Coordinates of C-alpha atoms in Angstrom, one line a residue:
M1 CA 172.8 58.7 -83.3
T2 CA 175.4 58.8 -80.6
S3 CA 178.6 56.8 -80.9
L4 CA 179.0 53.5 -79.0
A5 CA 181.5 54.9 -76.5
A6 CA 179.5 58.0 -75.9
S7 CA 176.3 55.9 -75.5
E8 CA 178.0 53.6 -72.9
T9 CA 179.1 56.7 -71.0
L10 CA 175.6 58.2 -71.0
L11 CA 174.0 54.9 -70.0
G12 CA 176.4 54.7 -67.0
L13 CA 174.9 57.9 -65.5
D14 CA 172.4 57.5 -62.6
L15 CA 169.5 59.9 -62.3
V16 CA 171.1 62.4 -60.0
Q17 CA 174.3 62.5 -62.1
A18 CA 172.4 62.9 -65.3
A19 CA 170.1 65.7 -63.9
R20 CA 173.2 67.7 -62.9
L21 CA 174.9 67.2 -66.3
V22 CA 171.9 68.1 -68.3
A23 CA 171.2 71.2 -66.3
D24 CA 174.7 72.5 -66.7
G25 CA 174.7 71.8 -70.5
T26 CA 177.3 69.0 -70.3
V27 CA 174.9 66.3 -71.5
D28 CA 172.5 66.9 -74.4
P29 CA 168.9 65.5 -73.6
V30 CA 168.6 64.3 -77.2
D31 CA 171.9 62.4 -77.0
L32 CA 170.8 60.9 -73.7
T33 CA 167.4 59.9 -74.9
S34 CA 168.8 58.5 -78.2
A35 CA 171.3 56.4 -76.2
Y36 CA 168.4 54.8 -74.2
L37 CA 166.3 54.2 -77.3
D38 CA 169.3 52.6 -79.0
R39 CA 169.9 50.4 -76.0
L40 CA 166.2 49.5 -75.9
V41 CA 166.4 48.3 -79.5
D42 CA 169.5 46.3 -78.8
V43 CA 168.5 44.4 -75.6
D44 CA 164.7 44.6 -74.9
G45 CA 164.0 41.8 -77.3
D46 CA 165.7 39.5 -74.7
V47 CA 164.1 41.2 -71.7
G48 CA 160.6 42.4 -72.7
A49 CA 160.5 45.2 -70.2
Y50 CA 158.4 47.5 -72.5
V51 CA 154.8 46.9 -73.7
T52 CA 154.7 50.2 -75.5
V53 CA 157.6 52.4 -76.7
A54 CA 156.9 56.1 -77.5
A55 CA 160.1 56.8 -79.4
D56 CA 158.9 59.7 -81.6
R57 CA 157.2 61.4 -78.7
A58 CA 160.3 60.9 -76.5
L59 CA 162.6 62.4 -79.1
D60 CA 160.3 65.4 -79.6
A61 CA 160.3 66.0 -75.8
A62 CA 164.1 65.6 -75.7
R63 CA 164.5 68.2 -78.5
A64 CA 162.2 70.6 -76.5
A65 CA 164.3 70.0 -73.4
R66 CA 167.5 70.8 -75.4
V67 CA 166.1 74.1 -76.5
A68 CA 165.1 75.0 -72.9
V69 CA 168.6 74.4 -71.7
R70 CA 170.2 76.4 -74.5
Q71 CA 167.8 79.3 -73.9
G72 CA 168.5 79.3 -70.2
R73 CA 165.0 78.7 -69.1
P74 CA 164.1 77.4 -65.6
L75 CA 164.5 73.7 -65.6
G76 CA 162.6 71.0 -63.6
A77 CA 164.3 68.5 -61.4
L78 CA 164.1 65.7 -64.1
H79 CA 164.7 68.0 -67.1
G80 CA 165.5 65.9 -70.2
L81 CA 165.9 62.6 -68.3
P82 CA 164.5 59.5 -70.1
L83 CA 162.2 57.5 -67.8
G84 CA 159.5 54.9 -68.2
V85 CA 156.4 54.2 -66.0
K86 CA 154.5 51.0 -65.2
D87 CA 151.7 50.4 -67.6
L88 CA 149.2 50.9 -64.8
F89 CA 149.5 54.7 -65.0
D90 CA 147.4 56.6 -67.6
T91 CA 149.5 58.4 -70.2
A92 CA 147.7 61.0 -72.4
G93 CA 148.1 60.0 -76.0
V94 CA 150.1 56.9 -75.2
R95 CA 148.6 53.4 -75.0
T96 CA 147.9 52.2 -71.5
T97 CA 146.8 48.5 -71.3
Y98 CA 147.0 47.8 -67.5
G99 CA 148.4 44.5 -68.7
S100 CA 144.9 43.4 -69.8
A101 CA 143.4 42.3 -73.1
L102 CA 140.4 44.4 -72.2
Y103 CA 142.5 47.5 -72.7
V104 CA 144.8 46.5 -75.6
D105 CA 143.9 49.6 -77.6
H106 CA 143.2 52.0 -74.7
V107 CA 144.7 55.5 -75.2
P108 CA 143.9 57.8 -72.3
T109 CA 143.2 61.5 -72.8
M110 CA 144.6 62.5 -69.4
D111 CA 147.8 61.7 -67.5
A112 CA 147.8 60.1 -64.1
T113 CA 149.0 62.5 -61.5
V114 CA 152.3 60.7 -61.2
V115 CA 152.9 61.1 -64.9
A116 CA 151.8 64.7 -64.9
R117 CA 154.3 65.5 -62.2
L118 CA 157.1 63.7 -64.1
R119 CA 156.3 65.7 -67.2
E120 CA 156.1 69.0 -65.2
A121 CA 159.6 68.2 -63.8
G122 CA 160.9 67.9 -67.4
A123 CA 161.1 64.1 -67.7
V124 CA 161.1 62.4 -71.1
L125 CA 158.7 59.5 -71.2
L126 CA 160.3 56.6 -73.2
G127 CA 157.3 54.3 -72.9
K128 CA 155.3 51.9 -70.7
H129 CA 156.8 49.2 -68.7
A130 CA 155.2 45.8 -68.7
T131 CA 153.1 44.6 -65.8
H132 CA 151.4 41.4 -64.7
E133 CA 147.8 41.3 -65.9
L134 CA 145.9 44.0 -64.0
A135 CA 148.9 44.0 -61.6
W136 CA 147.5 40.8 -60.0
G137 CA 150.6 38.7 -59.7
G138 CA 154.3 38.6 -58.9
T139 CA 156.0 37.1 -62.0
T140 CA 155.1 39.6 -64.9
S141 CA 154.6 36.6 -67.1
N142 CA 151.6 38.1 -69.0
E143 CA 149.5 35.8 -71.2
H144 CA 148.4 38.7 -73.4
F145 CA 151.7 40.7 -73.8
G146 CA 154.4 38.3 -73.2
V147 CA 156.9 37.2 -70.5
V148 CA 159.3 39.6 -68.9
H149 CA 162.8 38.2 -68.2
N150 CA 165.2 39.0 -65.5
P151 CA 168.1 40.9 -67.0
R152 CA 170.6 39.2 -64.7
R153 CA 169.5 35.7 -65.8
T154 CA 166.9 35.6 -68.5
S155 CA 165.6 32.2 -67.4
A156 CA 164.5 33.7 -64.1
I157 CA 161.4 35.8 -63.3
P158 CA 161.9 39.6 -62.8
G159 CA 159.3 39.6 -60.0
G160 CA 156.2 41.6 -60.2
S161 CA 153.9 43.1 -60.7
S162 CA 156.2 46.0 -61.6
G163 CA 158.6 43.6 -63.3
G164 CA 159.0 45.5 -66.5
S165 CA 160.0 48.6 -64.5
A166 CA 162.8 46.9 -62.6
A167 CA 163.9 45.0 -65.7
A168 CA 164.2 48.2 -67.7
V169 CA 166.3 49.9 -65.0
V170 CA 168.6 47.0 -64.6
S171 CA 169.0 46.3 -68.3
G172 CA 169.7 50.0 -69.0
T173 CA 166.6 50.8 -71.1
A174 CA 165.3 53.5 -68.7
I175 CA 167.2 55.6 -66.2
A176 CA 164.4 55.1 -63.7
S177 CA 160.8 54.1 -63.4
V178 CA 157.7 54.4 -61.2
G179 CA 155.8 51.3 -60.2
T180 CA 152.9 50.4 -57.9
D181 CA 153.0 48.2 -54.8
T182 CA 150.0 46.5 -53.3
A183 CA 151.6 43.4 -51.8
G184 CA 155.2 44.2 -52.7
S185 CA 155.1 45.0 -56.4
V186 CA 157.8 47.7 -56.3
R187 CA 160.2 45.9 -53.8
I188 CA 159.8 42.3 -55.2
P189 CA 161.1 43.1 -58.7
A190 CA 163.7 45.5 -57.3
A191 CA 165.0 42.6 -55.2
A192 CA 164.7 40.0 -57.9
C193 CA 166.5 42.1 -60.6
G194 CA 168.9 43.9 -58.3
C195 CA 168.0 47.6 -58.0
V196 CA 166.5 50.0 -55.5
G197 CA 162.7 49.9 -54.8
L198 CA 160.9 52.3 -52.5
K199 CA 157.3 51.9 -51.3
P200 CA 156.6 55.2 -49.6
S201 CA 154.0 55.7 -46.8
R202 CA 150.4 55.1 -47.7
G203 CA 149.1 58.3 -49.3
R204 CA 152.5 59.9 -49.9
V205 CA 152.1 59.5 -53.7
S206 CA 148.8 60.0 -55.6
L207 CA 147.1 57.1 -57.2
A208 CA 144.8 59.2 -59.4
G209 CA 144.9 57.9 -62.9
A210 CA 146.4 54.5 -61.9
M211 CA 144.3 51.3 -62.3
P212 CA 143.6 50.0 -58.8
L213 CA 144.2 46.5 -57.6
A214 CA 143.1 46.8 -54.0
R215 CA 142.8 50.5 -53.1
S216 CA 143.2 50.0 -49.3
L217 CA 146.6 48.4 -50.0
D218 CA 147.8 50.2 -53.2
H219 CA 150.9 52.5 -53.1
A220 CA 153.1 54.0 -55.9
G221 CA 156.9 54.5 -55.7
P222 CA 160.3 54.8 -57.4
I223 CA 162.3 52.0 -58.9
T224 CA 165.9 53.3 -59.5
R225 CA 169.6 52.5 -59.6
T226 CA 170.5 54.3 -56.3
V227 CA 168.9 55.5 -53.1
A228 CA 169.7 59.1 -54.1
D229 CA 167.8 58.5 -57.3
A230 CA 164.8 57.2 -55.4
A231 CA 165.0 60.3 -53.1
L232 CA 165.0 62.7 -56.1
L233 CA 162.2 60.9 -57.9
L234 CA 160.0 60.7 -54.7
K235 CA 160.3 64.4 -54.2
V236 CA 158.9 65.0 -57.7
I237 CA 155.9 62.6 -57.5
A238 CA 155.0 63.0 -53.8
G239 CA 152.4 65.4 -52.4
A240 CA 148.8 66.1 -51.8
D241 CA 146.5 65.8 -54.8
E242 CA 142.9 67.0 -55.1
R243 CA 142.3 64.1 -57.5
D244 CA 143.1 61.6 -54.8
P245 CA 141.6 62.5 -51.4
R246 CA 143.7 59.8 -49.7
T247 CA 146.9 61.6 -50.3
L248 CA 148.7 63.0 -47.3
D249 CA 148.5 66.8 -46.9
D250 CA 151.8 67.3 -45.0
A251 CA 154.7 69.1 -46.6
V252 CA 156.9 67.0 -48.8
P253 CA 160.6 67.0 -47.5
D254 CA 163.5 67.6 -49.8
Y255 CA 164.5 63.9 -49.7
L256 CA 167.7 64.3 -51.7
A257 CA 169.0 67.1 -49.6
A258 CA 168.2 65.1 -46.4
L259 CA 170.7 62.4 -47.5
A260 CA 173.5 64.8 -46.5
V261 CA 172.5 64.5 -42.9
R262 CA 174.0 61.6 -40.9
R263 CA 172.4 60.4 -37.7
R264 CA 172.8 57.3 -35.6
V265 CA 169.6 55.2 -35.3
R266 CA 168.3 52.2 -33.6
V267 CA 167.6 49.4 -36.0
G268 CA 165.3 46.5 -35.1
R269 CA 166.2 43.3 -36.9
L270 CA 163.0 41.4 -37.4
R271 CA 163.4 37.8 -36.1
G272 CA 161.0 34.9 -35.5
W273 CA 158.6 34.4 -38.4
Y274 CA 160.5 37.0 -40.5
D275 CA 163.7 35.0 -40.6
A276 CA 162.3 31.5 -40.1
L277 CA 162.3 30.7 -43.8
L278 CA 165.3 32.3 -45.7
D279 CA 167.6 30.8 -48.2
D280 CA 171.3 30.8 -47.0
A281 CA 172.3 33.5 -49.5
V282 CA 169.5 35.7 -48.2
R283 CA 170.2 35.1 -44.6
E284 CA 173.9 35.9 -45.2
A285 CA 173.0 39.2 -47.0
V286 CA 170.9 40.3 -44.0
D287 CA 173.8 39.3 -41.7
V288 CA 176.1 41.5 -43.9
V289 CA 173.8 44.4 -43.6
H290 CA 173.5 43.9 -39.8
R291 CA 177.3 44.0 -39.5
R292 CA 177.7 47.1 -41.8
L293 CA 175.1 49.0 -39.8
T294 CA 176.9 48.2 -36.6
E295 CA 180.2 49.2 -38.1
L296 CA 178.6 52.5 -39.1
G297 CA 177.7 53.2 -35.5
H298 CA 174.1 52.3 -35.5
E299 CA 172.6 50.1 -32.8
V300 CA 171.1 46.9 -34.0
V301 CA 168.7 44.9 -31.8
D302 CA 166.6 41.9 -32.3
V303 CA 162.9 42.4 -32.6
D304 CA 160.3 39.5 -32.6
A305 CA 157.0 40.3 -34.3
P306 CA 154.4 37.8 -35.4
G307 CA 153.5 37.4 -39.0
A308 CA 152.2 33.9 -39.6
D309 CA 148.6 34.8 -40.3
A310 CA 149.3 38.1 -42.2
V311 CA 150.0 36.9 -45.7
A312 CA 146.9 34.7 -46.0
A313 CA 144.8 37.5 -44.5
L314 CA 146.2 40.0 -47.0
F315 CA 145.3 37.7 -49.9
T316 CA 141.7 37.5 -48.5
R317 CA 141.4 41.3 -48.5
L318 CA 143.1 41.7 -51.8
T319 CA 140.9 39.0 -53.5
A320 CA 137.8 40.7 -52.1
E321 CA 138.7 44.2 -53.3
A322 CA 140.2 43.2 -56.7
G323 CA 137.5 40.6 -57.3
A324 CA 134.7 43.1 -56.7
L325 CA 136.4 45.6 -59.0
H326 CA 136.8 43.1 -61.9
Q327 CA 133.8 40.8 -61.5
Q328 CA 131.5 42.6 -63.9
A329 CA 134.1 42.6 -66.7
F330 CA 134.8 39.0 -66.0
R331 CA 131.2 38.0 -66.3
R332 CA 130.9 40.0 -69.5
R333 CA 134.1 38.8 -71.2
P334 CA 135.8 35.9 -69.3
E335 CA 137.8 35.0 -72.4
A336 CA 139.7 38.3 -72.1
F337 CA 141.3 37.2 -68.8
G338 CA 144.3 35.0 -68.5
S339 CA 144.1 31.5 -67.1
I340 CA 145.2 32.5 -63.6
L341 CA 142.7 35.4 -63.2
R342 CA 140.0 33.2 -64.7
R343 CA 140.6 30.7 -62.0
I344 CA 140.6 33.3 -59.2
L345 CA 137.6 35.2 -60.5
G346 CA 135.7 32.0 -61.1
R347 CA 135.7 31.2 -57.4
A348 CA 133.4 32.7 -54.8
L349 CA 134.6 35.9 -53.3
P350 CA 135.5 36.0 -49.6
T351 CA 132.5 36.1 -47.3
P352 CA 132.0 38.8 -44.7
S353 CA 133.1 36.3 -42.0
D354 CA 136.3 35.6 -44.0
L355 CA 137.0 39.3 -44.2
A356 CA 136.3 39.9 -40.5
A357 CA 138.8 37.2 -39.6
A358 CA 141.3 38.5 -42.0
E359 CA 140.9 42.1 -40.8
G360 CA 141.6 40.9 -37.2
A361 CA 144.8 39.2 -38.3
L362 CA 145.9 42.3 -40.3
A363 CA 145.2 44.6 -37.4
R364 CA 147.3 42.5 -35.0
Q365 CA 150.1 42.4 -37.5
S366 CA 150.1 46.2 -38.0
A367 CA 149.9 46.7 -34.2
A368 CA 153.0 44.5 -33.7
L369 CA 155.0 46.5 -36.2
F370 CA 154.0 49.8 -34.7
D371 CA 155.0 48.5 -31.3
A372 CA 158.4 47.4 -32.7
L373 CA 158.9 50.9 -34.2
A374 CA 158.1 52.6 -30.9
G375 CA 161.5 51.4 -29.7
C376 CA 163.3 51.6 -33.1
D377 CA 163.9 54.1 -35.8
V378 CA 163.9 51.5 -38.6
L379 CA 163.3 47.8 -39.0
L380 CA 165.5 45.4 -41.0
T381 CA 164.4 42.2 -42.8
A382 CA 164.9 40.5 -46.1
T383 CA 162.8 41.5 -49.1
L384 CA 162.4 38.0 -50.6
P385 CA 163.1 34.8 -48.8
M386 CA 164.9 33.4 -51.9
V387 CA 166.5 34.6 -55.2
A388 CA 164.3 34.9 -58.3
P389 CA 163.1 31.4 -59.3
P390 CA 162.9 30.2 -62.9
I391 CA 160.1 31.4 -65.2
G392 CA 157.2 29.0 -65.0
S393 CA 157.7 28.0 -61.4
E394 CA 154.5 27.6 -59.3
T395 CA 156.3 26.7 -56.0
V396 CA 159.6 27.3 -54.4
T397 CA 161.5 25.5 -51.7
V398 CA 162.9 27.6 -49.0
S399 CA 164.8 26.1 -46.1
G400 CA 163.3 22.7 -47.0
T401 CA 159.8 24.0 -47.0
V402 CA 157.7 24.1 -50.2
L403 CA 155.8 27.3 -50.6
D404 CA 153.3 28.6 -53.2
L405 CA 155.3 31.0 -55.3
E406 CA 152.9 34.0 -54.9
R407 CA 152.8 33.5 -51.1
A408 CA 156.6 33.3 -51.0
L409 CA 157.1 36.4 -53.1
T410 CA 154.9 38.5 -50.9
R411 CA 155.8 36.8 -47.6
L412 CA 158.1 39.6 -46.3
T413 CA 156.7 42.6 -48.3
S414 CA 152.9 42.5 -48.0
V415 CA 152.7 43.3 -44.2
F416 CA 154.1 46.7 -44.9
D417 CA 151.4 47.5 -47.4
V418 CA 148.8 46.7 -44.8
S419 CA 150.5 48.9 -42.2
G420 CA 151.2 51.6 -44.8
L421 CA 154.8 51.9 -43.6
P422 CA 157.6 53.2 -45.8
A423 CA 159.9 50.3 -47.0
L424 CA 163.1 50.5 -49.0
S425 CA 164.6 47.4 -50.8
L426 CA 168.4 47.4 -51.4
P427 CA 170.1 44.9 -53.7
L428 CA 173.2 42.8 -52.9
I429 CA 175.2 40.1 -54.7
D430 CA 177.8 38.4 -52.6
G431 CA 177.4 41.0 -49.9
R432 CA 178.0 43.9 -52.2
R433 CA 176.0 46.4 -54.2
P434 CA 175.6 44.9 -57.7
P435 CA 176.6 46.8 -60.9
L436 CA 174.1 48.5 -63.2
P437 CA 173.2 48.3 -66.0
V438 CA 173.8 44.7 -67.0
D439 CA 174.0 42.8 -70.3
P440 CA 171.0 40.5 -70.4
A441 CA 173.2 37.9 -72.2
S442 CA 175.6 37.7 -69.3
D443 CA 173.6 35.1 -67.3
G444 CA 175.2 36.3 -64.1
P445 CA 174.5 35.7 -60.4
L446 CA 171.1 36.5 -59.0
P447 CA 170.7 39.3 -56.4
V448 CA 169.0 39.3 -53.0
G449 CA 167.1 42.2 -51.5
V450 CA 167.2 43.6 -48.0
Q451 CA 164.5 45.9 -46.6
L452 CA 164.6 48.9 -44.3
V453 CA 161.2 49.9 -42.9
G454 CA 160.4 53.1 -41.2
R455 CA 157.8 54.8 -39.1
P456 CA 154.7 56.3 -40.8
R457 CA 155.5 59.2 -43.0
D458 CA 159.2 58.9 -42.2
E459 CA 160.7 58.2 -45.6
V460 CA 163.6 60.5 -44.7
T461 CA 165.1 58.2 -42.0
V462 CA 164.7 55.2 -44.2
L463 CA 166.4 56.9 -47.2
Q464 CA 169.2 58.3 -45.0
V465 CA 170.1 54.9 -43.5
G466 CA 169.7 53.3 -46.9
H467 CA 172.0 55.8 -48.6
E468 CA 174.7 55.4 -46.0
L469 CA 174.4 51.6 -46.2
E470 CA 174.5 51.6 -50.0
R471 CA 177.8 53.5 -49.9
A472 CA 179.2 51.1 -47.3
L473 CA 178.3 48.1 -49.4
G474 CA 180.4 49.4 -52.2
G475 CA 179.8 48.4 -55.8
D476 CA 179.9 50.1 -59.2
E477 CA 179.6 53.7 -58.0
A478 CA 180.5 53.6 -54.3

C-alpha cells in the first residue's frame, strides 16, 4: 500500500495531470489505483457512491498498465487511470444493476460502447457508481441499494440520477466518471456536489449497452474535476458507433488541444423564465460569471426565451417512453419496484393527445433556444435554481415559491436534453471554483452550478469558454 503522504499527493492529481505522469513513468498505475481503493475504503461508507467495487479486477488492470509503461508500449489516453462509471452502463464480468432490484445479480457478458472505449484507452475500472432506480429520479436515494450522500454535506442529496458518479469524483474515490443525462442527470449532480458535468450534443456519445430511460432524451457524458478533464474524457468516449445508429458520424475534434485556442464570443444570458426563480446564492453566482466573462473580453447580452411549459411537457414525454419500456416488468413484478416508481407506473400513461400537446410545447422551446443561439455563440444560465436540499425533501422553496423537488431539479437542465444542445455545468462556492477532493466529514458549504450551453455539435466552444472561465474563477488548481 502507498504511504499516507504519497496517497494524498496522488489523489490530488486531476485526470490530465495523472495521464501525463503515468505516461512518463513518474506515477505508477498500481500506486494510483491503490490510493483510490484505500480512499474508497476510508470514506465511501459515509457517501455511498459505489454500488459495486471491482477491486481485484482494478488492481490486475493496474498491474498490466504498469508493465506496458515499463516495456515502452504505446499507451492510450487514459492509461492506468482509475475511473468509475454509472451503474447504467453494461460492464462485462462486473455486476450491473441499473439501480433496480430486477437486476441485482445481473452480470453482462459485453461492455457498453462507452466502457469498451474507456478500456481501449487504458482506463482502470474501479467499479460502478450508484444511480437512482432505473435512472428515473434526481436524488439517488435508492430504496434497493441505499442512499447516496453529498460529500460536501452528507445530510444533503447529491443530485441524480448520476449522483454516485459526482459523489465519487468529489469525495476522491474516482478520478472521473461517465454518467447519463435525460433531464439533467449529469449536470444536476455536478452542480449539487460541486464538480464539472458535461452533456454533449445528442448522438455525440454512444448509448449502446446503456439501459435507456427515454431514448429520445438520453445522453451520456463526463463528470470530472476540471473542464480539461471533461475534454479529455469526451474525446475518448465520443464518436460514431455501429451499435447505436443515432450516433453522429462527423469527426470527433481533439477537445483537449482545442482548449489552447482563445477566442472572443458572444454570450447570451438567459433571462425571463430562466432567472425568475433563483435562490440569492445562485443568482449571485450567475452574476459573478457574467462579470468574469465581460472582464475576459467576451460580450454578454440578455436573451429572453420562454420555458414555462417545457418541464411539464418533458415529463409527459419521459413518462410515456420510460413507462412503455418498464410496464411489462412492472405488471409481472410490481414488488421489485420502489415506492416512487410503483406510484408512477401504477397510473395511466399519457394519452396521444397529452403527447401531442407536450410535443408542441417542446418544439416551441427548442425553436426559441435555436433562435437565441443564432445571435450568440453560447448561452448562460444557472444549473439548479437552489443548492442541494436535505435528503428526504419532496419540495423546495425558491424565491418564496414552493416547487416539487423533481421539477425544481430539472427546471433549468431538461430543456437542453430536448433540444440536444451541448451543456456544461461549472461549480462555484462564494464566487470561486471549489476545492476537490473533499472530506465527507467536513460538512462544508454547498456549491451552486452555472451552465454554458452551445450550438448543436459545438462542444468545442462550450469547453473553450468553460476552461477560460474556470481558470478565471480561481480555486484549488487555478
